[in-house]
Amino acid sequence: MPLIELCDVTKQYDAGPPALANLSLTVQAGEAIAVVGPSGSGKSTLLNLIAGLDKPSAGTVTVDGLRVDAMSEAASAKYRRQRIGMVFQFFNLLDDLTVADNILLPAQLAGMARTKADARVKDLLQYLGIDRFADSHPGRLSGGQRQRVAVARALMNRPALLLADEPTGALDTASGEDVKALLAALNADGQTILLVTHDLGLADSCATRTIELVDGHITRDVSVVAR
Amino acid sequence: MSAIGRVVRAGVGRRRVQTMVMLLTTMFTVASSILAAGLLVASYAPFDHAFAKQNGAHLSAQFDGSKASVAQITNTKNADGVTAAAGPFLTATAQPKLASGDNGLPAGMPLPQMTMVGRADDDGPVDDVTLVHGHWPTSAGEIALDTNYFEANVGAKLKFADLPGTPTLTVVGIVRSVSETADAWVTPAEAATLSAETSPTYEMLYRFAHAATTAQINADRAALSTASPSGSIVGTQSYLSIKQVQTTNTGAFVPFIAAFGVIGLVMSVLIISTVVSGSVGSATWRIGVLKSLGLTPAQVVRAYVAQAWIPAAVGTLLGIVVGNLLAIPVLNGADNTYGGAGLSIPLWVNVAVPLLALVLVACAAFVPALRAGRMRAAETIAVGRTPRAGRPRNVQRWAARLQLPRPVTLGLATPFGRPARSGALAAAVVFGTASVAFATGLALSLNGVQHGRSLDSAGAVTINTAAFPDISGKSITVRPGQDGTRTPADPAAVAGIIKSQPGTKSYYGTIGAQVQVNGISGLSEAVAYTGDSSWATHQMISGRWLSGPGEAVASPRFLTAAGLHVGDMVTVSNAGKSTSVRIVGSEFELSHDGMDLLTDASTFSALGIAETGMQYQVELQHGTSVTQYLDAINQQLRPMNADAEPVFRDRSSVIAAMDALVALLSIMMVVVAALGVLNTVVLETRERVHDLGVLKALGMSPRQTITTVITSAATVGVVGGLIGVPVGIAVHAYVLPIMGHIAGTTLPKADLDVYSLASIVALGLGGVAIAVVGALLPASWAAKIRTASALRTE
């Protein structure tokens, strides 16, 4: 059973052409999908639909066996807590929480036992090499370090799917390379990843499959073997 | 449209919730202020207003028809000083029973003795009475009752077993006569029928050119005597004595309500200032953008004052309408309290209050707008964008460690992120809670005061051994032709009957007389108690109630006037006899201006004052039927010329009106406070929308989002309640004694210590409730915002 399955998905915002038009897509567990395309092509819309942040105008979105498009707000929140990890271009860390508390947040929202959650945070801090920043606030970290914190937070609840929206978009070259390596390593460990990016280098370095969107249509779907 | 005009229009239109909050806050503030100010104005000399409105009778006189002809009585209109007169009106006196159940009372219930006056219509040159309900009697079998007589409903039927033909009259109207010229009115023909078997008695009503003082009234009375046949005037009633009673009834409460009105106004000023300055303060970033586009500081100030002023102006206009509409029922209630003064909101209040509100809004907006206008553009743009260090982060860290659900701990820490805004929110809660705490204390104190006032008729049954009492607590009125026709009952025999009557639980007797008290010039009212009055003691300010011979208690005013203290001995004299009594307590007393001396019956015995006219208060055993008790005991008492009547436990209309008013003003203050909270939480939620988006993206459910926002507001609500309740209690503790002092008395501790632990906790929770109610709307909005949109928000 595919991890992600989109069937004839259309998303129409207002008047004008749809952001996504009759798009169908299947992603298997363990894949690392890079969605590329110009601005306005529908990349972020696709990511939002899969994350349950938005609903399609038509079609179905199924992730890990769940019909995301038919979920209530509460069910959608629970789905994100349990099955999805999200990484954003501008990190979206809460500045007044420490690094450890930021990472802990999804587990706390999910009601995970405190000792178990603390242990998981410790593991993630070590795994991502940011354990020395546990008690720091995000504002004092570099961009790359902040994105590592964001990745740690996204992985906190062991999500089936990691969604990343321009994860290197706000980083300098060195930090960007660092994040690319991190995502590749995560995928190598079996983490399914869907990332949206303008950065073809990122797609090349860590995606097992690249999808190009133009005007809401898939214009190219290339797996790493073909590449 | 100019650039500033566009900025103002866009600002007003863009922030619809905030605009609406400002509009509603101003509306409620203006409405409550108009009500409070209107009531303050109406509270000034209410009796005089009502008396003037009704062309009240300075003097009403009863003429013996056997000693003066109708023409001679009519001719008294020409007496010296008379400026207007009405009458003569034929009168009849009788004691009715309820022929049908009414107002919760059963059929057959005896009502107090009443004087009926035959009058063709309700208006006239004197005593232009107010018809409260129903219509004026126009045909046989109809009767209109005075509001002071008995709270009957239109349609009630009264049976007069003692009158010719034992007629049953139907109540067709409820009437208010400020001059209290009668208990009831019937048609002149009906009055003639009812009084057919007795010597005719006529009532005349007069207004005089000079009637401001007792001396002038006495001179007027003398002029009437001169103008009428000798001995024909058998009784007169001065409006000054009615005014004294009325002033005692209402005057005691006016200062309390005035205090609440003033506090309400102050609270309104503070809350509106908070809301407006908070709204302008939140726009600092936008002001920075406008300045970077070239707006001068003066233009910025003008734009933002206008943005606050436009919704405030609309709210003010609506507030005038709402305030005046609310004033109709409220002032009608107060109107009853004040005896039909015809209260209304004066025009100047409708002008002054809105103007003041608009000036206030302008000032409240001006200060933060000026501050933002003077800031450098870069500085204003940076406001709210820079991560805050220090205490908020420490609080977040501390909150994250709490063993509570994360949405709760996030909410707990939120108020510390923006201390100034949280302060504004807390201020709104403090104002609201303090208002409610003060209002609650005021209502409890007023009820305590009223309870103290009703102790003179504490039992379920009153037994009179002489003359005809008036149930409303007015002084005993002896109607012409009836005094002297009855031999007063023997008090000892009456006491024996009461004691042996099944159903009697406890009783005591009182009798009044005027005595000379050493240290006080002139005569003083004294009341002697006999029997066990321990179950109906007056509220004590200090010392204790009477417990034996040779003891007396008096009000602080009396003790001060006589130079006495609790524990002192004082000499009391009457008709050449003297005795000494020890002051054992200071009691709460409002009747007779608090100048009564209450003493044991042995004092009157020592002074040679007979017990004739003793009035007994009887407490019945639980489950005893008042009607059956009255029927049974009256069979024994009436042959002795004594009479038992029920004590009506009607809740004082004064207290009811005041309670309703306090409740209405409190609700309005709470609404304004909740709007203040709503405004602040809306601003806070808007600014945190991105953070909320992040949390929602991480899986925060709508319910968890609501929990976070509500917890944040409730945290401040707890703090606001913790401050507001003591503030309200402190204001109560400070204001009430002062107001009591103005009313000429010292309030008993029991009427001041009205806050129980349970009520304090409840009031504190009220603060939380205000915060939660105010935060519900923005919390629900926060839960509904689309995560994707929130994440895009800068």
PDB file of C-alpha atoms in Angstrom, chain B residues 128-347:
ATOM      1  CA  ASP B 128     -52.923  65.510  41.188  1.00  0.00           C
ATOM      2  CA  VAL B 129     -52.306  61.820  41.873  1.00  0.00           C
ATOM      3  CA  THR B 130     -50.552  59.415  39.535  1.00  0.00           C
ATOM      4  CA  LEU B 131     -52.431  56.430  38.199  1.00  0.00           C
ATOM      5  CA  VAL B 132     -49.884  53.598  38.271  1.00  0.00           C
ATOM      6  CA  HIS B 133     -52.130  50.797  37.002  1.00  0.00           C
ATOM      7  CA  GLY B 134     -55.723  50.457  35.866  1.00  0.00           C
ATOM      8  CA  HIS B 135     -58.171  53.334  35.879  1.00  0.00           C
ATOM      9  CA  TRP B 136     -59.860  55.735  38.277  1.00  0.00           C
ATOM     10  CA  PRO B 137     -63.149  54.483  39.805  1.00  0.00           C
ATOM     11  CA  THR B 138     -66.027  55.659  37.675  1.00  0.00           C
ATOM     12  CA  SER B 139     -68.925  53.552  38.896  1.00  0.00           C
ATOM     13  CA  ALA B 140     -70.317  51.803  41.935  1.00  0.00           C
ATOM     14  CA  GLY B 141     -68.363  48.804  43.184  1.00  0.00           C
ATOM     15  CA  GLU B 142     -65.002  50.180  42.052  1.00  0.00           C
ATOM     16  CA  ILE B 143     -62.100  51.251  44.219  1.00  0.00           C
ATOM     17  CA  ALA B 144     -58.553  52.495  43.578  1.00  0.00           C
ATOM     18  CA  LEU B 145     -55.854  51.730  46.154  1.00  0.00           C
ATOM     19  CA  ASP B 146     -52.871  53.842  47.133  1.00  0.00           C
ATOM     20  CA  THR B 147     -49.520  52.182  46.490  1.00  0.00           C
ATOM     21  CA  ASN B 148     -48.657  52.603  50.162  1.00  0.00           C
ATOM     22  CA  TYR B 149     -51.716  50.756  51.379  1.00  0.00           C
ATOM     23  CA  PHE B 150     -51.351  47.212  50.078  1.00  0.00           C
ATOM     24  CA  GLU B 151     -49.713  45.738  47.011  1.00  0.00           C
ATOM     25  CA  ALA B 152     -52.941  44.496  45.464  1.00  0.00           C
ATOM     26  CA  ASN B 153     -53.443  43.687  41.821  1.00  0.00           C
ATOM     27  CA  VAL B 154     -56.051  45.305  39.647  1.00  0.00           C
ATOM     28  CA  GLY B 155     -59.040  42.983  39.739  1.00  0.00           C
ATOM     29  CA  ALA B 156     -58.644  42.036  43.390  1.00  0.00           C
ATOM     30  CA  LYS B 157     -61.882  42.147  45.383  1.00  0.00           C
ATOM     31  CA  LEU B 158     -62.220  43.644  48.858  1.00  0.00           C
ATOM     32  CA  LYS B 159     -65.128  42.851  51.149  1.00  0.00           C
ATOM     33  CA  PHE B 160     -66.224  45.391  53.760  1.00  0.00           C
ATOM     34  CA  ALA B 161     -68.174  43.412  56.335  1.00  0.00           C
ATOM     35  CA  ASP B 162     -68.543  46.416  58.679  1.00  0.00           C
ATOM     36  CA  LEU B 163     -70.107  48.779  56.146  1.00  0.00           C
ATOM     37  CA  PRO B 164     -73.763  49.100  55.169  1.00  0.00           C
ATOM     38  CA  GLY B 165     -74.770  46.278  52.805  1.00  0.00           C
ATOM     39  CA  THR B 166     -71.388  44.537  53.336  1.00  0.00           C
ATOM     40  CA  PRO B 167     -70.259  45.663  49.886  1.00  0.00           C
ATOM     41  CA  THR B 168     -67.518  43.987  47.849  1.00  0.00           C
ATOM     42  CA  LEU B 169     -65.466  46.445  45.830  1.00  0.00           C
ATOM     43  CA  THR B 170     -63.240  45.605  42.897  1.00  0.00           C
ATOM     44  CA  VAL B 171     -59.809  47.171  42.682  1.00  0.00           C
ATOM     45  CA  VAL B 172     -59.765  48.959  39.330  1.00  0.00           C
ATOM     46  CA  GLY B 173     -56.718  51.171  39.842  1.00  0.00           C
ATOM     47  CA  ILE B 174     -53.468  51.532  41.753  1.00  0.00           C
ATOM     48  CA  VAL B 175     -52.704  55.150  42.573  1.00  0.00           C
ATOM     49  CA  ARG B 176     -49.753  57.000  44.024  1.00  0.00           C
ATOM     50  CA  SER B 177     -50.448  60.092  46.092  1.00  0.00           C
ATOM     51  CA  VAL B 178     -47.308  61.797  47.310  1.00  0.00           C
ATOM     52  CA  SER B 179     -49.403  63.693  49.847  1.00  0.00           C
ATOM     53  CA  GLU B 180     -50.846  60.384  51.129  1.00  0.00           C
ATOM     54  CA  THR B 181     -54.307  61.913  51.316  1.00  0.00           C
ATOM     55  CA  ALA B 182     -56.100  58.552  51.431  1.00  0.00           C
ATOM     56  CA  ASP B 183     -55.638  54.796  51.436  1.00  0.00           C
ATOM     57  CA  ALA B 184     -58.204  54.372  48.702  1.00  0.00           C
ATOM     58  CA  TRP B 185     -60.551  56.292  46.442  1.00  0.00           C
ATOM     59  CA  VAL B 186     -64.084  55.564  45.308  1.00  0.00           C
ATOM     60  CA  THR B 187     -66.677  57.578  43.411  1.00  0.00           C
ATOM     61  CA  PRO B 188     -68.417  60.312  45.475  1.00  0.00           C
ATOM     62  CA  ALA B 189     -71.677  58.341  45.212  1.00  0.00           C
ATOM     63  CA  GLU B 190     -69.968  55.215  46.509  1.00  0.00           C
ATOM     64  CA  ALA B 191     -68.465  57.180  49.382  1.00  0.00           C
ATOM     65  CA  ALA B 192     -71.938  58.450  50.281  1.00  0.00           C
ATOM     66  CA  THR B 193     -73.287  54.891  50.322  1.00  0.00           C
ATOM     67  CA  LEU B 194     -70.383  53.566  52.366  1.00  0.00           C
ATOM     68  CA  SER B 195     -70.634  56.335  54.988  1.00  0.00           C
ATOM     69  CA  ALA B 196     -74.424  56.393  55.149  1.00  0.00           C
ATOM     70  CA  GLU B 197     -74.633  55.026  58.686  1.00  0.00           C
ATOM     71  CA  THR B 198     -71.998  57.287  60.245  1.00  0.00           C
ATOM     72  CA  SER B 199     -71.628  60.973  60.793  1.00  0.00           C
ATOM     73  CA  PRO B 200     -70.244  62.436  57.531  1.00  0.00           C
ATOM     74  CA  THR B 201     -66.567  63.319  57.453  1.00  0.00           C
ATOM     75  CA  TYR B 202     -65.045  65.435  54.691  1.00  0.00           C
ATOM     76  CA  GLU B 203     -61.520  65.859  53.496  1.00  0.00           C
ATOM     77  CA  MET B 204     -60.134  69.125  52.150  1.00  0.00           C
ATOM     78  CA  LEU B 205     -56.752  69.502  50.488  1.00  0.00           C
ATOM     79  CA  TYR B 206     -54.848  72.807  50.515  1.00  0.00           C
ATOM     80  CA  ARG B 207     -51.779  74.440  49.100  1.00  0.00           C
ATOM     81  CA  PHE B 208     -50.467  77.563  50.763  1.00  0.00           C
ATOM     82  CA  ALA B 209     -48.317  80.476  49.727  1.00  0.00           C
ATOM     83  CA  HIS B 210     -45.920  79.804  52.601  1.00  0.00           C
ATOM     84  CA  ALA B 211     -45.525  76.220  53.743  1.00  0.00           C
ATOM     85  CA  ALA B 212     -41.813  75.531  53.889  1.00  0.00           C
ATOM     86  CA  THR B 213     -41.477  75.185  57.643  1.00  0.00           C
ATOM     87  CA  THR B 214     -43.394  73.704  60.522  1.00  0.00           C
ATOM     88  CA  ALA B 215     -44.055  77.208  61.836  1.00  0.00           C
ATOM     89  CA  GLN B 216     -45.547  78.273  58.512  1.00  0.00           C
ATOM     90  CA  ILE B 217     -47.684  75.136  58.369  1.00  0.00           C
ATOM     91  CA  ASN B 218     -48.859  75.819  61.916  1.00  0.00           C
ATOM     92  CA  ALA B 219     -49.808  79.351  60.868  1.00  0.00           C
ATOM     93  CA  ASP B 220     -51.657  77.958  57.854  1.00  0.00           C
ATOM     94  CA  ARG B 221     -53.440  75.476  60.095  1.00  0.00           C
ATOM     95  CA  ALA B 222     -54.474  78.342  62.386  1.00  0.00           C
ATOM     96  CA  ALA B 223     -55.779  80.280  59.397  1.00  0.00           C
ATOM     97  CA  LEU B 224     -57.950  77.307  58.460  1.00  0.00           C
ATOM     98  CA  SER B 225     -59.295  77.037  61.980  1.00  0.00           C
ATOM     99  CA  THR B 226     -60.213  80.688  61.870  1.00  0.00           C
ATOM    100  CA  ALA B 227     -61.980  80.237  58.541  1.00  0.00           C
ATOM    101  CA  SER B 228     -64.036  77.217  59.637  1.00  0.00           C
ATOM    102  CA  PRO B 229     -66.733  76.652  62.269  1.00  0.00           C
ATOM    103  CA  SER B 230     -65.343  76.022  65.707  1.00  0.00           C
ATOM    104  CA  GLY B 231     -64.429  72.386  66.365  1.00  0.00           C
ATOM    105  CA  SER B 232     -65.244  71.269  62.860  1.00  0.00           C
ATOM    106  CA  ILE B 233     -61.646  70.385  61.989  1.00  0.00           C
ATOM    107  CA  VAL B 234     -61.040  67.002  63.584  1.00  0.00           C
ATOM    108  CA  GLY B 235     -57.669  66.256  62.091  1.00  0.00           C
ATOM    109  CA  THR B 236     -54.970  67.613  59.822  1.00  0.00           C
ATOM    110  CA  GLN B 237     -51.963  66.134  58.129  1.00  0.00           C
ATOM    111  CA  SER B 238     -48.914  68.158  57.139  1.00  0.00           C
ATOM    112  CA  TYR B 239     -46.841  67.239  54.117  1.00  0.00           C
ATOM    113  CA  LEU B 240     -43.755  67.920  56.209  1.00  0.00           C
ATOM    114  CA  SER B 241     -44.422  64.875  58.379  1.00  0.00           C
ATOM    115  CA  ILE B 242     -44.908  62.735  55.254  1.00  0.00           C
ATOM    116  CA  LYS B 243     -41.745  64.172  53.804  1.00  0.00           C
ATOM    117  CA  GLN B 244     -39.863  63.247  56.950  1.00  0.00           C
ATOM    118  CA  VAL B 245     -41.031  59.635  56.735  1.00  0.00           C
ATOM    119  CA  GLN B 246     -40.391  59.469  52.995  1.00  0.00           C
ATOM    120  CA  THR B 247     -36.966  61.024  53.355  1.00  0.00           C
ATOM    121  CA  THR B 248     -36.163  58.446  55.996  1.00  0.00           C
ATOM    122  CA  ASN B 249     -37.356  55.718  53.645  1.00  0.00           C
ATOM    123  CA  THR B 250     -35.443  56.818  50.593  1.00  0.00           C
ATOM    124  CA  GLY B 251     -32.822  59.158  51.938  1.00  0.00           C
ATOM    125  CA  ALA B 252     -30.937  56.374  53.624  1.00  0.00           C
ATOM    126  CA  PHE B 253     -30.394  54.679  50.286  1.00  0.00           C
ATOM    127  CA  VAL B 254     -29.669  57.650  48.085  1.00  0.00           C
ATOM    128  CA  PRO B 255     -26.072  58.119  49.248  1.00  0.00           C
ATOM    129  CA  PHE B 256     -25.296  54.452  48.583  1.00  0.00           C
ATOM    130  CA  ILE B 257     -26.656  54.630  45.074  1.00  0.00           C
ATOM    131  CA  ALA B 258     -24.886  57.928  44.521  1.00  0.00           C
ATOM    132  CA  ALA B 259     -21.642  56.257  45.542  1.00  0.00           C
ATOM    133  CA  PHE B 260     -22.252  53.429  43.105  1.00  0.00           C
ATOM    134  CA  GLY B 261     -23.043  55.914  40.357  1.00  0.00           C
ATOM    135  CA  VAL B 262     -19.773  57.746  40.956  1.00  0.00           C
ATOM    136  CA  ILE B 263     -17.782  54.522  41.067  1.00  0.00           C
ATOM    137  CA  GLY B 264     -19.521  53.334  37.918  1.00  0.00           C
ATOM    138  CA  LEU B 265     -18.487  56.523  36.154  1.00  0.00           C
ATOM    139  CA  VAL B 266     -14.876  56.199  37.313  1.00  0.00           C
ATOM    140  CA  MET B 267     -14.758  52.550  36.255  1.00  0.00           C
ATOM    141  CA  SER B 268     -16.175  53.453  32.852  1.00  0.00           C
ATOM    142  CA  VAL B 269     -13.518  56.118  32.386  1.00  0.00           C
ATOM    143  CA  LEU B 270     -10.732  53.700  33.281  1.00  0.00           C
ATOM    144  CA  ILE B 271     -12.009  50.899  31.058  1.00  0.00           C
ATOM    145  CA  ILE B 272     -12.582  53.044  28.001  1.00  0.00           C
ATOM    146  CA  SER B 273      -9.116  54.542  28.428  1.00  0.00           C
ATOM    147  CA  THR B 274      -7.624  51.061  28.575  1.00  0.00           C
ATOM    148  CA  VAL B 275      -9.441  49.832  25.486  1.00  0.00           C
ATOM    149  CA  VAL B 276      -8.667  52.869  23.359  1.00  0.00           C
ATOM    150  CA  SER B 277      -5.041  53.237  24.368  1.00  0.00           C
ATOM    151  CA  GLY B 278      -4.553  49.471  23.912  1.00  0.00           C
ATOM    152  CA  SER B 279      -5.999  49.635  20.422  1.00  0.00           C
ATOM    153  CA  VAL B 280      -3.814  52.533  19.353  1.00  0.00           C
ATOM    154  CA  GLY B 281      -0.781  51.043  21.075  1.00  0.00           C
ATOM    155  CA  SER B 282      -1.219  47.844  19.083  1.00  0.00           C
ATOM    156  CA  ALA B 283      -0.997  49.782  15.834  1.00  0.00           C
ATOM    157  CA  THR B 284       2.535  50.963  16.513  1.00  0.00           C
ATOM    158  CA  TRP B 285       4.032  48.841  13.736  1.00  0.00           C
ATOM    159  CA  ARG B 286       1.541  50.177  11.183  1.00  0.00           C
ATOM    160  CA  ILE B 287       2.309  53.687  12.354  1.00  0.00           C
ATOM    161  CA  GLY B 288       5.982  52.934  11.644  1.00  0.00           C
ATOM    162  CA  VAL B 289       5.116  51.878   8.097  1.00  0.00           C
ATOM    163  CA  LEU B 290       3.058  55.034   7.552  1.00  0.00           C
ATOM    164  CA  LYS B 291       5.921  57.180   8.804  1.00  0.00           C
ATOM    165  CA  SER B 292       8.345  55.422   6.511  1.00  0.00           C
ATOM    166  CA  LEU B 293       5.986  56.368   3.674  1.00  0.00           C
ATOM    167  CA  GLY B 294       6.213  60.010   4.633  1.00  0.00           C
ATOM    168  CA  LEU B 295       3.453  60.775   7.127  1.00  0.00           C
ATOM    169  CA  THR B 296       4.498  63.361   9.696  1.00  0.00           C
ATOM    170  CA  PRO B 297       4.106  62.667  13.426  1.00  0.00           C
ATOM    171  CA  ALA B 298       1.218  65.159  13.554  1.00  0.00           C
ATOM    172  CA  GLN B 299      -0.541  63.382  10.685  1.00  0.00           C
ATOM    173  CA  VAL B 300      -0.049  60.036  12.403  1.00  0.00           C
ATOM    174  CA  VAL B 301      -1.525  61.379  15.631  1.00  0.00           C
ATOM    175  CA  ARG B 302      -4.495  62.884  13.786  1.00  0.00           C
ATOM    176  CA  ALA B 303      -5.081  59.659  11.873  1.00  0.00           C
ATOM    177  CA  TYR B 304      -5.050  57.446  14.932  1.00  0.00           C
ATOM    178  CA  VAL B 305      -7.093  59.722  17.136  1.00  0.00           C
ATOM    179  CA  ALA B 306      -9.650  59.788  14.324  1.00  0.00           C
ATOM    180  CA  GLN B 307      -9.548  55.995  14.005  1.00  0.00           C
ATOM    181  CA  ALA B 308     -10.447  55.670  17.673  1.00  0.00           C
ATOM    182  CA  TRP B 309     -12.911  58.530  17.544  1.00  0.00           C
ATOM    183  CA  ILE B 310     -15.086  57.298  14.672  1.00  0.00           C
ATOM    184  CA  PRO B 311     -16.283  54.046  16.290  1.00  0.00           C
ATOM    185  CA  ALA B 312     -16.418  55.847  19.626  1.00  0.00           C
ATOM    186  CA  ALA B 313     -18.692  58.513  18.148  1.00  0.00           C
ATOM    187  CA  VAL B 314     -21.040  55.872  16.730  1.00  0.00           C
ATOM    188  CA  GLY B 315     -20.927  54.018  20.058  1.00  0.00           C
ATOM    189  CA  THR B 316     -21.659  57.231  21.898  1.00  0.00           C
ATOM    190  CA  LEU B 317     -24.744  57.915  19.800  1.00  0.00           C
ATOM    191  CA  LEU B 318     -25.971  54.380  20.364  1.00  0.00           C
ATOM    192  CA  GLY B 319     -25.114  54.703  24.044  1.00  0.00           C
ATOM    193  CA  ILE B 320     -27.359  57.739  24.366  1.00  0.00           C
ATOM    194  CA  VAL B 321     -30.236  55.764  22.870  1.00  0.00           C
ATOM    195  CA  VAL B 322     -29.564  52.616  24.920  1.00  0.00           C
ATOM    196  CA  GLY B 323     -28.998  54.601  28.115  1.00  0.00           C
ATOM    197  CA  ASN B 324     -32.280  56.426  27.759  1.00  0.00           C
ATOM    198  CA  LEU B 325     -34.146  53.234  26.846  1.00  0.00           C
ATOM    199  CA  LEU B 326     -32.706  51.412  29.855  1.00  0.00           C
ATOM    200  CA  ALA B 327     -33.552  54.415  31.980  1.00  0.00           C
ATOM    201  CA  ILE B 328     -37.257  53.874  31.388  1.00  0.00           C
ATOM    202  CA  PRO B 329     -37.636  50.708  33.507  1.00  0.00           C
ATOM    203  CA  VAL B 330     -34.837  51.637  35.891  1.00  0.00           C
ATOM    204  CA  LEU B 331     -36.107  55.112  36.615  1.00  0.00           C
ATOM    205  CA  ASN B 332     -39.649  53.774  36.823  1.00  0.00           C
ATOM    206  CA  GLY B 333     -38.419  51.540  39.622  1.00  0.00           C
ATOM    207  CA  ALA B 334     -36.649  54.455  41.235  1.00  0.00           C
ATOM    208  CA  ASP B 335     -39.731  56.551  40.585  1.00  0.00           C
ATOM    209  CA  ASN B 336     -41.744  54.200  42.784  1.00  0.00           C
ATOM    210  CA  THR B 337     -39.012  54.423  45.366  1.00  0.00           C
ATOM    211  CA  TYR B 338     -39.025  58.171  45.274  1.00  0.00           C
ATOM    212  CA  GLY B 339     -42.793  58.444  45.403  1.00  0.00           C
ATOM    213  CA  GLY B 340     -43.527  59.297  41.814  1.00  0.00           C
ATOM    214  CA  ALA B 341     -41.077  62.064  41.154  1.00  0.00           C
ATOM    215  CA  GLY B 342     -41.536  61.457  37.446  1.00  0.00           C
ATOM    216  CA  LEU B 343     -37.854  60.780  36.957  1.00  0.00           C
ATOM    217  CA  SER B 344     -36.242  61.133  33.559  1.00  0.00           C
ATOM    218  CA  ILE B 345     -32.757  61.663  32.187  1.00  0.00           C
ATOM    219  CA  PRO B 346     -32.155  65.414  32.086  1.00  0.00           C
ATOM    220  CA  LEU B 347     -31.159  66.831  28.702  1.00  0.00           C
TER     221      LEU B 347
END
